[in-house]
Tab-separated table of C-alpha atoms in Angstrom:
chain	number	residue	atom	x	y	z
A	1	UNK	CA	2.811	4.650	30.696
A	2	UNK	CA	1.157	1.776	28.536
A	3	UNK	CA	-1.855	1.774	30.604
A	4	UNK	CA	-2.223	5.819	30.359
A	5	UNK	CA	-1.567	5.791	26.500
A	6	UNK	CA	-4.093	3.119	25.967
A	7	UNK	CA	-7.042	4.299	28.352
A	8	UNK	CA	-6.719	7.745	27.016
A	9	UNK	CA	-9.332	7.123	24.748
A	10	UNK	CA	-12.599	8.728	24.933
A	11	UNK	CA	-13.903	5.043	23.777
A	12	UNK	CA	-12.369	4.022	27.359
A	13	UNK	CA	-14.392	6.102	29.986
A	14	UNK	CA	-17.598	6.258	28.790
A	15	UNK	CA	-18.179	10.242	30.725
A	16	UNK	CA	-14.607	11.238	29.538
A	17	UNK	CA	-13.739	12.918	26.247
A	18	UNK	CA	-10.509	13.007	24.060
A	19	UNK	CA	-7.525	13.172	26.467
A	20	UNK	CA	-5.130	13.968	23.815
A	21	UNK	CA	-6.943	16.387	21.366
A	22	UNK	CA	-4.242	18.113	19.867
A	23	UNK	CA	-0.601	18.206	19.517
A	24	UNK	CA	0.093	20.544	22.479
A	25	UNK	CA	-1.857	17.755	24.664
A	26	UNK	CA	0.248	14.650	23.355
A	27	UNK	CA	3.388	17.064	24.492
A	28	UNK	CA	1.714	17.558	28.211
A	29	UNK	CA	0.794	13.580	28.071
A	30	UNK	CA	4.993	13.144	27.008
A	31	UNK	CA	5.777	15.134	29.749
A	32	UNK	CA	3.798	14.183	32.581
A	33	UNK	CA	5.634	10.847	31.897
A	34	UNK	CA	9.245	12.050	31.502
A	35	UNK	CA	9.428	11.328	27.559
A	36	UNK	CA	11.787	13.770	25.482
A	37	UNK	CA	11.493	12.647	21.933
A	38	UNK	CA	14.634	12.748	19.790
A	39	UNK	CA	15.813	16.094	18.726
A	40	UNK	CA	13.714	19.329	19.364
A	41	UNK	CA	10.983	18.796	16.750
A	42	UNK	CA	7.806	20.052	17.167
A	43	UNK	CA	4.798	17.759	17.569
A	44	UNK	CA	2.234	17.821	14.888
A	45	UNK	CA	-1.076	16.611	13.861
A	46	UNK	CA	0.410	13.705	11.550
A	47	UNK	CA	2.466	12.305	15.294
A	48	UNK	CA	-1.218	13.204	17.293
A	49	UNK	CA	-3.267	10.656	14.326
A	50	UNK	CA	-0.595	8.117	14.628
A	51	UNK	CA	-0.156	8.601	18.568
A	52	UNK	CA	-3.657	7.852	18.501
A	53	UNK	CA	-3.356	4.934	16.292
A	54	UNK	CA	-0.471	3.232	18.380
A	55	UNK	CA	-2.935	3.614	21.814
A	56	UNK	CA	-5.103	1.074	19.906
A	57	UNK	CA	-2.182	-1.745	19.636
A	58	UNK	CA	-1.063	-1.046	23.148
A	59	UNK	CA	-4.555	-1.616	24.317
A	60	UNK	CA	-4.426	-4.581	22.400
A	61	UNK	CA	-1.221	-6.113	24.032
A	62	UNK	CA	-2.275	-5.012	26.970
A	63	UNK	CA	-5.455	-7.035	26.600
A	64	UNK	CA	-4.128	-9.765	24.762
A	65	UNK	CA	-5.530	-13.062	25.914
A	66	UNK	CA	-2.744	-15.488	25.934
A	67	UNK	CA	1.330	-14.751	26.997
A	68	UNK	CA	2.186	-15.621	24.040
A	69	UNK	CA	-0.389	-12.777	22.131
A	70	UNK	CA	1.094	-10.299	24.397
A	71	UNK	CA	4.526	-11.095	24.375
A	72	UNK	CA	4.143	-11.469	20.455
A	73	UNK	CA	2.769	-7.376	20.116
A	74	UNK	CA	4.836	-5.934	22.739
A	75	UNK	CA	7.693	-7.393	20.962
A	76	UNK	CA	6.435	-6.106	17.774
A	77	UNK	CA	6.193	-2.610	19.523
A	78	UNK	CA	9.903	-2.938	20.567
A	79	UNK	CA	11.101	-3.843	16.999
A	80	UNK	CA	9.192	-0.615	15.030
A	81	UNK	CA	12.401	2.029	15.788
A	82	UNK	CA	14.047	0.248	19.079
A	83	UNK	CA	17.651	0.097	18.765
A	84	UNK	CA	18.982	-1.159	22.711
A	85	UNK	CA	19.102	0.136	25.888
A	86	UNK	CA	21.481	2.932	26.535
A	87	UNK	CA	22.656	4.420	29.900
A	88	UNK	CA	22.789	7.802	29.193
A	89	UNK	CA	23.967	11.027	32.183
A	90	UNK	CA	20.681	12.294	33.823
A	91	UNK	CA	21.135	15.270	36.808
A	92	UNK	CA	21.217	12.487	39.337
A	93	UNK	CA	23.840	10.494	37.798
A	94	UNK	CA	22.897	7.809	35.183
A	95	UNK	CA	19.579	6.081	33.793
A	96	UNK	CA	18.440	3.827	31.358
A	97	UNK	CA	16.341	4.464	28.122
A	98	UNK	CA	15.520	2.700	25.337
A	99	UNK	CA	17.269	3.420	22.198
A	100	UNK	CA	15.368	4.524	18.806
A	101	UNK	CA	16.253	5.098	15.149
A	102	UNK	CA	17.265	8.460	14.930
A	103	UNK	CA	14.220	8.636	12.053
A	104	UNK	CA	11.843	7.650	14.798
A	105	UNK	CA	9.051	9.305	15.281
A	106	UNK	CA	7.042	10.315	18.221
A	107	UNK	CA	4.599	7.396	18.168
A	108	UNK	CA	7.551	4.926	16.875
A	109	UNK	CA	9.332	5.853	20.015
A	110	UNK	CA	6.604	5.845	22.178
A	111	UNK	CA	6.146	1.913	20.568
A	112	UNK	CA	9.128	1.147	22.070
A	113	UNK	CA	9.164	2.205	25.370
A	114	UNK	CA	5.884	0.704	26.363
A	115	UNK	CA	6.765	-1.998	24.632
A	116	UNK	CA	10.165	-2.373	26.554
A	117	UNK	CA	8.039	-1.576	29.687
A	118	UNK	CA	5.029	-4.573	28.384
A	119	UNK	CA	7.645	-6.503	27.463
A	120	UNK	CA	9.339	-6.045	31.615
A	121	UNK	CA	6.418	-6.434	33.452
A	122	UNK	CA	5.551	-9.992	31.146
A	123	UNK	CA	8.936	-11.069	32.774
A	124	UNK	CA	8.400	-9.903	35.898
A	125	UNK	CA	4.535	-10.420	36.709
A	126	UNK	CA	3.243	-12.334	34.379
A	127	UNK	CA	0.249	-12.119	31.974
A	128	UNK	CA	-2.333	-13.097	34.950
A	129	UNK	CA	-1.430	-9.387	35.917
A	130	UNK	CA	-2.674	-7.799	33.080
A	131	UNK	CA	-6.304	-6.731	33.484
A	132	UNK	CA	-9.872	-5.001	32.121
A	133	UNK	CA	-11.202	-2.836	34.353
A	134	UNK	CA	-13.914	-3.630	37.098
A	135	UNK	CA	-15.475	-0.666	36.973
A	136	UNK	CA	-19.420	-1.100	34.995
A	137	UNK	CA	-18.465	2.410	33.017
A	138	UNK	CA	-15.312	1.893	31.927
A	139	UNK	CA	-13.449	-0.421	29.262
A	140	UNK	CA	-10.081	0.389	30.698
A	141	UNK	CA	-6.825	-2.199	30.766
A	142	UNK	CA	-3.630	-2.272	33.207
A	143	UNK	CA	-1.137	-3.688	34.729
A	144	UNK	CA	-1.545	-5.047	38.132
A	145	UNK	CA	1.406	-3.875	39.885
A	146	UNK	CA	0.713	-3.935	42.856
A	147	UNK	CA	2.684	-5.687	45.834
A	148	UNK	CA	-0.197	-7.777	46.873
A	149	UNK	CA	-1.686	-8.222	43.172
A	150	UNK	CA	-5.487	-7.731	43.899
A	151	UNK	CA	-5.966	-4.367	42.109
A	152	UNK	CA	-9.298	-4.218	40.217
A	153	UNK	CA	-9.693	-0.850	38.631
A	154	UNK	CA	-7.455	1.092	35.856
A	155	UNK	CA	-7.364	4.077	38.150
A	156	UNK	CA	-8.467	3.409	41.442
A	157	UNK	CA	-8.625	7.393	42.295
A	158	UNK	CA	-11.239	7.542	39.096
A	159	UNK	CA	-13.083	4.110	38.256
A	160	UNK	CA	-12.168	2.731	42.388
A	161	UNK	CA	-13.390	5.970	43.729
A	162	UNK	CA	-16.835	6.473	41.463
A	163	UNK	CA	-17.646	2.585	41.842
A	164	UNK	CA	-17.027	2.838	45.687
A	165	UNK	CA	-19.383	6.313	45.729
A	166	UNK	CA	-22.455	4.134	43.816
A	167	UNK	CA	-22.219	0.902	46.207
A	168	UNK	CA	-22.403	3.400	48.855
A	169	UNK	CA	-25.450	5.617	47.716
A	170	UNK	CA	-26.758	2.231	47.075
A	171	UNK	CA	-26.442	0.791	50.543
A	172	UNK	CA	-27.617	3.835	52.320
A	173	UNK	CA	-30.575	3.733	50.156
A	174	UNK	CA	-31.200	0.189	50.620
A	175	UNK	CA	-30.921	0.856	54.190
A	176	UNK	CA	-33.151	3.984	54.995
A	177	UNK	CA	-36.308	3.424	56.479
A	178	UNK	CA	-39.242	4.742	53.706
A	179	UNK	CA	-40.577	8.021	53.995
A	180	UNK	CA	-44.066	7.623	53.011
């Protein structure tokens, strides 16, 4: 979720615009990734501007360049409404979430998780995992998660897939005979 929150910028993809443009598109970006903020409030512009404010200091743990950066900003993420981990009842028995102020807002608990999630994959990867973008268009970051490590692009179906297309326009071009 850190790496969709932070290259959901229209600064990111250079051919992409605004991915969350109003409050009713931060509440489809919460729910394509399973986040319920606390209590039943509605989302407004105020949590959109400082939705879109937080993206920037994800992006900028996320590109940190030392462990210690990172590690420092996701940590700072953590402490801005994070109260614990909780196990809480789910339909298929139990999970875990990350517990927030109940004064939390929508970007304060969106802090935390990704910076509980940062924070995890530090631990469990290490910083050499996290990653700019290969792709000439884009200005992308991520998290290498990948079993083998050697993943290159932010979204391989997007920035993989379009930088794959041009090296093979540019091959078949190289390699047709001229048609003068």
């Amino acid at each position: 979720m850190a790496t969709a929150l932070a290259n959901s910028s229209p600064a990111i993809r250079l051919r992409t615009s605004e991915a969350m443009g109003d409050p009713a598109a931060l509440a489809r970006f919460l729910a394509e990734h399973a986040v319920e903020p606390a209590g039943t409030r509605r989302i407004t512009r105020r949590d959109l501007a400082q939705v879109h404010a937080l993206r920037e200091e994800v992006r900028a743990a996320l590109a940190a360049p030392t462990e210690q950066e990172a590690v420092e900003r996701a940590n700072t993420l953590v402490e801005r409404a994070g109260r614990g981990p909780l196990l809480v009842p789910a339909a298929d028995g139990w999970r875990w979430v990350v517990g927030t102020a109940p004064e939390a807002g929508v970007a304060d608990e969106l802090a935390v998780l990704t910076g509980a999630g940062l924070l995890g994959s530090l631990h469990a990867l290490g910083h050499h995992r996290f990653r700019d973008c290969a792709a000439p268009e884009c200005a992308g970051v991520f998290v290498d998660t990948s079993r083998a490590g050697r993943r290159r692009y932010c979204s391989p179906q997007i920035c993989g897939n379009r930088h794959n297309v041009a090296q093979h326009r540019a091959r078949r071009k190289r390699d047709s005979p001229d048609r003068t």
